[in-house]
mmCIF file of N, CA, C and O in Angstrom:
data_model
loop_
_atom_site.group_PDB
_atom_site.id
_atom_site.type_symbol
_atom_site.label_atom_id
_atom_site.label_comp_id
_atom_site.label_asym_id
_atom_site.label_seq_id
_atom_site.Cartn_x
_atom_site.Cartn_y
_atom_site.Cartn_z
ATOM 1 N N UNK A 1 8.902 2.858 4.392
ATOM 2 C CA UNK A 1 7.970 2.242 5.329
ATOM 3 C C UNK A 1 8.622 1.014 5.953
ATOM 4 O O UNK A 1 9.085 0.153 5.205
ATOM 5 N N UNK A 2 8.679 0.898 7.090
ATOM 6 C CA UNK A 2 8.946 -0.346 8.083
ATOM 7 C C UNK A 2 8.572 -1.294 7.871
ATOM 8 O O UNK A 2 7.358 -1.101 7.794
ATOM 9 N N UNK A 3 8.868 -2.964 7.585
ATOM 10 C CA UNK A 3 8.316 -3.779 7.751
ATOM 11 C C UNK A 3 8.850 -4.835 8.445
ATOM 12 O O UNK A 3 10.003 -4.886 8.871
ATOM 13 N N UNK A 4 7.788 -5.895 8.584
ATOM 14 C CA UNK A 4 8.407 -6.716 9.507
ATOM 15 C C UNK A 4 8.275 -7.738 9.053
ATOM 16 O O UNK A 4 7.561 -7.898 8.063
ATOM 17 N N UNK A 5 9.040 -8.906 9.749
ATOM 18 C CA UNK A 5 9.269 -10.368 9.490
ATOM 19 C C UNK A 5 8.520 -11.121 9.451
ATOM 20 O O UNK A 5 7.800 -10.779 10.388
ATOM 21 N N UNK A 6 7.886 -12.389 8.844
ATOM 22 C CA UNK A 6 7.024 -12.882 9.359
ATOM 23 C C UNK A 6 6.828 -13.967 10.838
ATOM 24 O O UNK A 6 5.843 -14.480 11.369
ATOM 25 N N UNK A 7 8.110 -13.978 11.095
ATOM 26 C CA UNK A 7 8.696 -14.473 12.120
ATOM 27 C C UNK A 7 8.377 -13.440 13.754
ATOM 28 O O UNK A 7 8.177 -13.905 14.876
ATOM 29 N N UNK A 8 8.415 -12.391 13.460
ATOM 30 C CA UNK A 8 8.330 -11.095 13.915
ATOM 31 C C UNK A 8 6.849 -10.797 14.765
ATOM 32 O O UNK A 8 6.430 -10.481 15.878
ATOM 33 N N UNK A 9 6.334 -11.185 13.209
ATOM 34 C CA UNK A 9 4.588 -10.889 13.023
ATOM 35 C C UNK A 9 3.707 -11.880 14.334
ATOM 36 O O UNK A 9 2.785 -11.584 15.093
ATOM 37 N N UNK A 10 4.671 -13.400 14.094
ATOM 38 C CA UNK A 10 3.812 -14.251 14.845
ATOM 39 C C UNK A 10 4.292 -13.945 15.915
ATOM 40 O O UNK A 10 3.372 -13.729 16.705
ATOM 41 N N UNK A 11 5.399 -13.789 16.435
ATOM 42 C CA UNK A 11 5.771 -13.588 18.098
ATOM 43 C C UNK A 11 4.898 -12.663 18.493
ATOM 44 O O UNK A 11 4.506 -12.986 19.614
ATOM 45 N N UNK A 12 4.283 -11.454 18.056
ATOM 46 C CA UNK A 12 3.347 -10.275 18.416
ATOM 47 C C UNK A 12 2.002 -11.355 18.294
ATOM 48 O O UNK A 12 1.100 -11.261 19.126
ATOM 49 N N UNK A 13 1.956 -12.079 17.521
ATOM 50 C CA UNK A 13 0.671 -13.355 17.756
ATOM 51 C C UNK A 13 0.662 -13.506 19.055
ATOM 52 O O UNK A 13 0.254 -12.766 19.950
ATOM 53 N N UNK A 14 1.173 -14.582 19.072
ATOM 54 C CA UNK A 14 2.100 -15.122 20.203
ATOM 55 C C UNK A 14 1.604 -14.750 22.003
ATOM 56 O O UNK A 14 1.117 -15.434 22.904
ATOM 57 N N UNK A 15 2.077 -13.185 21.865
ATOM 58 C CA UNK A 15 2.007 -12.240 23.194
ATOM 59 C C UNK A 15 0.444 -11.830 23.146
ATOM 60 O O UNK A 15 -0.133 -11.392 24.142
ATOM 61 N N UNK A 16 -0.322 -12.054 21.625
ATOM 62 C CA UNK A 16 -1.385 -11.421 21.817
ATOM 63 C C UNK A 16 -2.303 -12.462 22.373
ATOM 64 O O UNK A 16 -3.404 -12.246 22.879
ATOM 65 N N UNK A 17 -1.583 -13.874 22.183
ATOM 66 C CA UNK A 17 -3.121 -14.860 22.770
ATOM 67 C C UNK A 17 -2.379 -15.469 23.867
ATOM 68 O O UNK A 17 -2.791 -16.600 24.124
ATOM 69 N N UNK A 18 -1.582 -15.137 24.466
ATOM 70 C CA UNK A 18 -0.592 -15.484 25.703
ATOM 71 C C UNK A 18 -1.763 -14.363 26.865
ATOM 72 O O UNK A 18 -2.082 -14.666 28.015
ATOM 73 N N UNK A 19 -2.244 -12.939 26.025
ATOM 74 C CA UNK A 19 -2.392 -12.167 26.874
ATOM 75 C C UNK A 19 -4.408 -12.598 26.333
ATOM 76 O O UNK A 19 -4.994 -11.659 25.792
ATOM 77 N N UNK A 20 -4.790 -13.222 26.426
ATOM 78 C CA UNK A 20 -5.968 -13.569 25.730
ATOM 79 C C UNK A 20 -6.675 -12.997 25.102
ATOM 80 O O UNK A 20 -7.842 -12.830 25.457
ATOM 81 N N UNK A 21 -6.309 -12.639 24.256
ATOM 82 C CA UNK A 21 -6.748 -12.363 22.635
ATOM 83 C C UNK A 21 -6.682 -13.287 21.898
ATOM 84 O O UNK A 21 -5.616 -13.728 21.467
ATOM 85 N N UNK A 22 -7.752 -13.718 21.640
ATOM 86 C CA UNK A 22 -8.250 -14.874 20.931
ATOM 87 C C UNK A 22 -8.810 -15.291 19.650
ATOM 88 O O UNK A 22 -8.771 -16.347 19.019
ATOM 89 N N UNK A 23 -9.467 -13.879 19.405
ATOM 90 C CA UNK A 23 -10.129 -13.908 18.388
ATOM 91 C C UNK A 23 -10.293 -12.408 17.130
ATOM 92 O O UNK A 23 -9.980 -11.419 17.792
ATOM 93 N N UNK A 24 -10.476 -12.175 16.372
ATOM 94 C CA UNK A 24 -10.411 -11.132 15.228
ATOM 95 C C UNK A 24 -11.225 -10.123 16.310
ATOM 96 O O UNK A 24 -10.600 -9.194 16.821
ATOM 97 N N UNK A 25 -12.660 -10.347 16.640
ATOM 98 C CA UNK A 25 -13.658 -9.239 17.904
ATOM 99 C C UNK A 25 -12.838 -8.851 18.664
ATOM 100 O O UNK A 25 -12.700 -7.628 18.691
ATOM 101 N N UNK A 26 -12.030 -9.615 19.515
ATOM 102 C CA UNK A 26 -11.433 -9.111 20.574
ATOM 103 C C UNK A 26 -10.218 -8.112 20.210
ATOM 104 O O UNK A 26 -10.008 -7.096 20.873
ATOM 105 N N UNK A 27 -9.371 -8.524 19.003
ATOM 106 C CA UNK A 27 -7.953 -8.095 18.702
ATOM 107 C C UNK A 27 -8.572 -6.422 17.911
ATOM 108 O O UNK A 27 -7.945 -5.363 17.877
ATOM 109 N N UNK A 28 -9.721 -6.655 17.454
ATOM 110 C CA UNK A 28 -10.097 -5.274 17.149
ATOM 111 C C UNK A 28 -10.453 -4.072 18.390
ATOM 112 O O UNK A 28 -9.986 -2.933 18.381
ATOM 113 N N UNK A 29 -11.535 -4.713 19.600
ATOM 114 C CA UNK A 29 -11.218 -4.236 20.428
ATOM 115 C C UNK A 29 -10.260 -3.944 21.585
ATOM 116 O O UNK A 29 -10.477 -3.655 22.762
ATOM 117 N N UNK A 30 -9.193 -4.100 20.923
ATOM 118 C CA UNK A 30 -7.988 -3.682 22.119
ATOM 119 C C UNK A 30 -7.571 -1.920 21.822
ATOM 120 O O UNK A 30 -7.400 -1.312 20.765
ATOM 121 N N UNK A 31 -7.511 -1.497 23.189
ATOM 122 C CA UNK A 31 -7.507 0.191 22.695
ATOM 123 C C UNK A 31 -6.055 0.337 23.264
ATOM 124 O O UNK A 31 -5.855 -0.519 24.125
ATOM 125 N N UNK A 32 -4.978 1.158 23.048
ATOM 126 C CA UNK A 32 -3.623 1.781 23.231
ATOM 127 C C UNK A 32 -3.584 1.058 24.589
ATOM 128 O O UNK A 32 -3.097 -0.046 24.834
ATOM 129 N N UNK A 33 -4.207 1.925 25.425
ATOM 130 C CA UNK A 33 -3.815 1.722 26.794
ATOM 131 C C UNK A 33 -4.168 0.015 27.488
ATOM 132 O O UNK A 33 -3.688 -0.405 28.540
ATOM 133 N N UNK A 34 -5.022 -0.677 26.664
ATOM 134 C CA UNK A 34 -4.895 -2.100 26.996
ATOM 135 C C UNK A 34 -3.842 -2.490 26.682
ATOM 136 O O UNK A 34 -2.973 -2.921 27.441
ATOM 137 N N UNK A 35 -3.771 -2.341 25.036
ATOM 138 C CA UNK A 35 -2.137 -2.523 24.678
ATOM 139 C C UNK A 35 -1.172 -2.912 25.328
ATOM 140 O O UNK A 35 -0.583 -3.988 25.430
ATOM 141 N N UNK A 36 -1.025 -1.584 25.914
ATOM 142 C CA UNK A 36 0.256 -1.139 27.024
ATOM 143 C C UNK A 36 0.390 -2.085 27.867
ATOM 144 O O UNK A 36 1.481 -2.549 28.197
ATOM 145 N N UNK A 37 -0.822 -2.499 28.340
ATOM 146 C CA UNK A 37 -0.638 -3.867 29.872
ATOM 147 C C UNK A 37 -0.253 -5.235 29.089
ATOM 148 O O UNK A 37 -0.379 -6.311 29.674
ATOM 149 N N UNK A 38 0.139 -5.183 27.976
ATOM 150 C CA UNK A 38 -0.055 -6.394 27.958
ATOM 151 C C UNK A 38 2.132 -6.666 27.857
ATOM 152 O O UNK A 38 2.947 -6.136 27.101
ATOM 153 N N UNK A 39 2.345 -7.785 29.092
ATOM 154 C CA UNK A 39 3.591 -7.798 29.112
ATOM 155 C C UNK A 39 4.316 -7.506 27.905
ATOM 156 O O UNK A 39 3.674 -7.398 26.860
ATOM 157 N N UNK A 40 5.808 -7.336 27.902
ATOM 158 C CA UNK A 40 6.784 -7.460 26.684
ATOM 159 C C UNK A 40 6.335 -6.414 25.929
ATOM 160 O O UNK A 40 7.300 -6.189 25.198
ATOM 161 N N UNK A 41 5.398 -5.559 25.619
ATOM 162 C CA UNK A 41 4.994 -4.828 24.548
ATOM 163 C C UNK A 41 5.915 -4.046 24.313
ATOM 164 O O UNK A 41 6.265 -3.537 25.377
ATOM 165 N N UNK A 42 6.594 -3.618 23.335
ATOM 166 C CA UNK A 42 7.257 -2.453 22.746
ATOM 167 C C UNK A 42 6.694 -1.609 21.751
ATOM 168 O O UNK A 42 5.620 -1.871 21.211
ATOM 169 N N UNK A 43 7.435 -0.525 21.467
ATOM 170 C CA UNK A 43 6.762 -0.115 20.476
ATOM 171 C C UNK A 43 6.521 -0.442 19.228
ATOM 172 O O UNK A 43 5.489 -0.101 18.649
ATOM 173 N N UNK A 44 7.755 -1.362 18.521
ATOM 174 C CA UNK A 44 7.241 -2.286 17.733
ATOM 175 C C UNK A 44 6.167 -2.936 17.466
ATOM 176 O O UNK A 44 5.549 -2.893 16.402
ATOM 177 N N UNK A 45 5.868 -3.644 18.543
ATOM 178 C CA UNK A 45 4.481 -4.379 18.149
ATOM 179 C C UNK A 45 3.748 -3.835 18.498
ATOM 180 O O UNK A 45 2.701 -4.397 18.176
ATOM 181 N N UNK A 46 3.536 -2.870 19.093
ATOM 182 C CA UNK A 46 2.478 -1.873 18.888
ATOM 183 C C UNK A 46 2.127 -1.214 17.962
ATOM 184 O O UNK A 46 1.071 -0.588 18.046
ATOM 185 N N UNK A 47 2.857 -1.167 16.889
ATOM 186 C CA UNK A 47 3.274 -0.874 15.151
ATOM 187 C C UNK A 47 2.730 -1.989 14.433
ATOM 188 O O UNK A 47 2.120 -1.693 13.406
ATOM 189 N N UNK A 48 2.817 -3.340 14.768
ATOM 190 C CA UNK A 48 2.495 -4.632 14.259
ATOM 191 C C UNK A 48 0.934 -4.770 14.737
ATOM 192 O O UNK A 48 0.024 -4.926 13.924
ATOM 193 N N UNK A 49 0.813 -4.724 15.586
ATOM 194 C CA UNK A 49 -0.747 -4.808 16.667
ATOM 195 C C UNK A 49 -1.540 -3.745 15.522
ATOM 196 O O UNK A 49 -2.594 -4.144 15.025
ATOM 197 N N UNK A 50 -1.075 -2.591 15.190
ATOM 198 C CA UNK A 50 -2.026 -2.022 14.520
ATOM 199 C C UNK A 50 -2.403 -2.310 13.515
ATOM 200 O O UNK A 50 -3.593 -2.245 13.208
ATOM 201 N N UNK A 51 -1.347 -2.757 12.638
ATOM 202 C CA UNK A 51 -1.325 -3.351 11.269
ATOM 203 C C UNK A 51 -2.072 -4.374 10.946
ATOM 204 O O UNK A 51 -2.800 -4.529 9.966
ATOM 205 N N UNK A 52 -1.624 -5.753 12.718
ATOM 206 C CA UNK A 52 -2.925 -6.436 12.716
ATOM 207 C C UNK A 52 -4.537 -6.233 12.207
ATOM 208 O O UNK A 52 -5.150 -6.566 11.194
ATOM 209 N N UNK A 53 -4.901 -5.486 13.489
ATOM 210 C CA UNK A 53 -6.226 -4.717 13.079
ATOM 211 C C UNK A 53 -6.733 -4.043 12.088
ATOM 212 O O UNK A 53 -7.930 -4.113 11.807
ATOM 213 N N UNK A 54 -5.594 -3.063 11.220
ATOM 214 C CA UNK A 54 -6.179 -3.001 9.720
ATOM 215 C C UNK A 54 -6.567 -3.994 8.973
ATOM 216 O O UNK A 54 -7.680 -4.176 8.482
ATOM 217 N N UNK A 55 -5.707 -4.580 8.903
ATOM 218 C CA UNK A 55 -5.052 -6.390 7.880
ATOM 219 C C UNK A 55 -6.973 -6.980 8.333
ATOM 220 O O UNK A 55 -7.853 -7.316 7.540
ATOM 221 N N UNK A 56 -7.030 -6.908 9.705
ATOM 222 C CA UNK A 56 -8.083 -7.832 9.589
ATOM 223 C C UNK A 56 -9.602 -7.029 9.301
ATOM 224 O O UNK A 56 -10.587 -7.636 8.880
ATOM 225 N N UNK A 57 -9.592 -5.944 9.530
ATOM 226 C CA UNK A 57 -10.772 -4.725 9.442
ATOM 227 C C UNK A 57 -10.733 -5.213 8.295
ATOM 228 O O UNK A 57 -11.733 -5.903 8.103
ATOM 229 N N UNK A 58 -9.562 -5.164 6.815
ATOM 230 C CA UNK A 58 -9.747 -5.076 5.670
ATOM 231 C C UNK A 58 -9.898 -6.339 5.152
ATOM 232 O O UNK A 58 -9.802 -6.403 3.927
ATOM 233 N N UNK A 59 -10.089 -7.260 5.688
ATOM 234 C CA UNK A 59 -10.033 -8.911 5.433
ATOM 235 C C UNK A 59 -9.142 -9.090 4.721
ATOM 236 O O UNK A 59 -9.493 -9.637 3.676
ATOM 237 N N UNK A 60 -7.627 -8.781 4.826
ATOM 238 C CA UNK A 60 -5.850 -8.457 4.366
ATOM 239 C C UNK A 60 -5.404 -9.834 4.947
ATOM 240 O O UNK A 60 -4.703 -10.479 4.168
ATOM 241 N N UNK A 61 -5.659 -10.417 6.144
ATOM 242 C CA UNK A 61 -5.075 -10.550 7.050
ATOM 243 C C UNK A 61 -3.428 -11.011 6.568
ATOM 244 O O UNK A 61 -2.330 -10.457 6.617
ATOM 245 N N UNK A 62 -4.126 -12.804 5.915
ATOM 246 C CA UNK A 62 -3.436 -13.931 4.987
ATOM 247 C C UNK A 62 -2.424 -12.761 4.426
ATOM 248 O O UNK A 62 -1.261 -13.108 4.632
ATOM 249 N N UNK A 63 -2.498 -11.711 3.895
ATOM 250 C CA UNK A 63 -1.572 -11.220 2.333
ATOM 251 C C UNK A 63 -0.828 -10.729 3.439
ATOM 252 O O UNK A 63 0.351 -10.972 3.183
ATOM 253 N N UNK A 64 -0.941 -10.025 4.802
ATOM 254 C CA UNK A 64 -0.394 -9.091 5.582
ATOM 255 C C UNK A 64 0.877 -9.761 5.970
ATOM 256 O O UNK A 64 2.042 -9.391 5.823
ATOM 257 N N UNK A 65 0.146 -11.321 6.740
ATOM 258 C CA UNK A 65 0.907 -11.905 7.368
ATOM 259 C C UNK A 65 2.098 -12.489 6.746
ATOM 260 O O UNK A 65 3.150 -12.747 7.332
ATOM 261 N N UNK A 66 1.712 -12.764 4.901
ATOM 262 C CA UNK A 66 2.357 -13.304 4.049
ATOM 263 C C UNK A 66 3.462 -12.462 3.465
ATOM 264 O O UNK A 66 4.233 -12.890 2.606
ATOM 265 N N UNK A 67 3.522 -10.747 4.174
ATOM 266 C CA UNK A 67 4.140 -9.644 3.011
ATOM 267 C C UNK A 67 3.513 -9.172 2.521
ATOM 268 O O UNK A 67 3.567 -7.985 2.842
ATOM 269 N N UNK A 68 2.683 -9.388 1.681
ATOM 270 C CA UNK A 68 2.099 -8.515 0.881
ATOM 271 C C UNK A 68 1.217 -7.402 1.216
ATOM 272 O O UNK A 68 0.071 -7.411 0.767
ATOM 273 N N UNK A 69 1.670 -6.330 2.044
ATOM 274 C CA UNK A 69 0.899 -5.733 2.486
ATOM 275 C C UNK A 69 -0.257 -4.337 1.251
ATOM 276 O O UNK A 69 -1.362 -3.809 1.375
ATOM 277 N N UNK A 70 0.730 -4.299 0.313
ATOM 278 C CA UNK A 70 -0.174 -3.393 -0.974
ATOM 279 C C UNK A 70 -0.751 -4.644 -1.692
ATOM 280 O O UNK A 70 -0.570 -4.778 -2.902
ATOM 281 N N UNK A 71 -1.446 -5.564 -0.969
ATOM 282 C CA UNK A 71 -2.378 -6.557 -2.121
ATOM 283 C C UNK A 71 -3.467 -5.849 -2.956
ATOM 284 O O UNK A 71 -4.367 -5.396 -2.248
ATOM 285 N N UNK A 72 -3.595 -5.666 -4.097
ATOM 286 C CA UNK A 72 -5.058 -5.001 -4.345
ATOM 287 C C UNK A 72 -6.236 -5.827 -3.957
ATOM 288 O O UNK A 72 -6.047 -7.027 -3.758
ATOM 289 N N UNK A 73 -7.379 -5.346 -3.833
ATOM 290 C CA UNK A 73 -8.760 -5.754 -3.633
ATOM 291 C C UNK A 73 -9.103 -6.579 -4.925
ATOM 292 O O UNK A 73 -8.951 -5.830 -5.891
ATOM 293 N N UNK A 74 -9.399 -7.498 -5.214
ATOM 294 C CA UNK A 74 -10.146 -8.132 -5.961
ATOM 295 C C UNK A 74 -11.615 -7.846 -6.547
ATOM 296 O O UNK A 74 -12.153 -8.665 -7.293
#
């Protein structure tokens, strides 16, 4: 499995509130093809963008951003 940097992680931050995404509501509603418009996108962070949205669906975010992406649930 692929992972990424945390350095990595925030630049896909970065592009996501550059492109105004602001908030957990909004970053959940972004669908593929918004995605796509949003400058610089590759497929990478379109890999990261999703991960985002799990991480935060699952209230992960902190462990995601930190690495730990197999945190167990408490």
């Amino acid at each position: 499995k692929e992972t990424s940097t945390l350095q990595t992680r925030v630049r896909v931050l970065e592009k996501l509130f550059q492109a105004g995404v602001g908030t957990e509501k909004e970053l959940q509603e972004l669908s593929m093809e918004t995605i796509l418009q949003i400058p610089g996108i590759s497929v990478p962070d379109m890999v990261i963008i999703t991960q985002l949205q799990k991480s935060v669906r699952d209230k992960k975010l902190y462990s995601y951003l930190g690495g730990n992406e197999n945190e167990q649930s408490v």
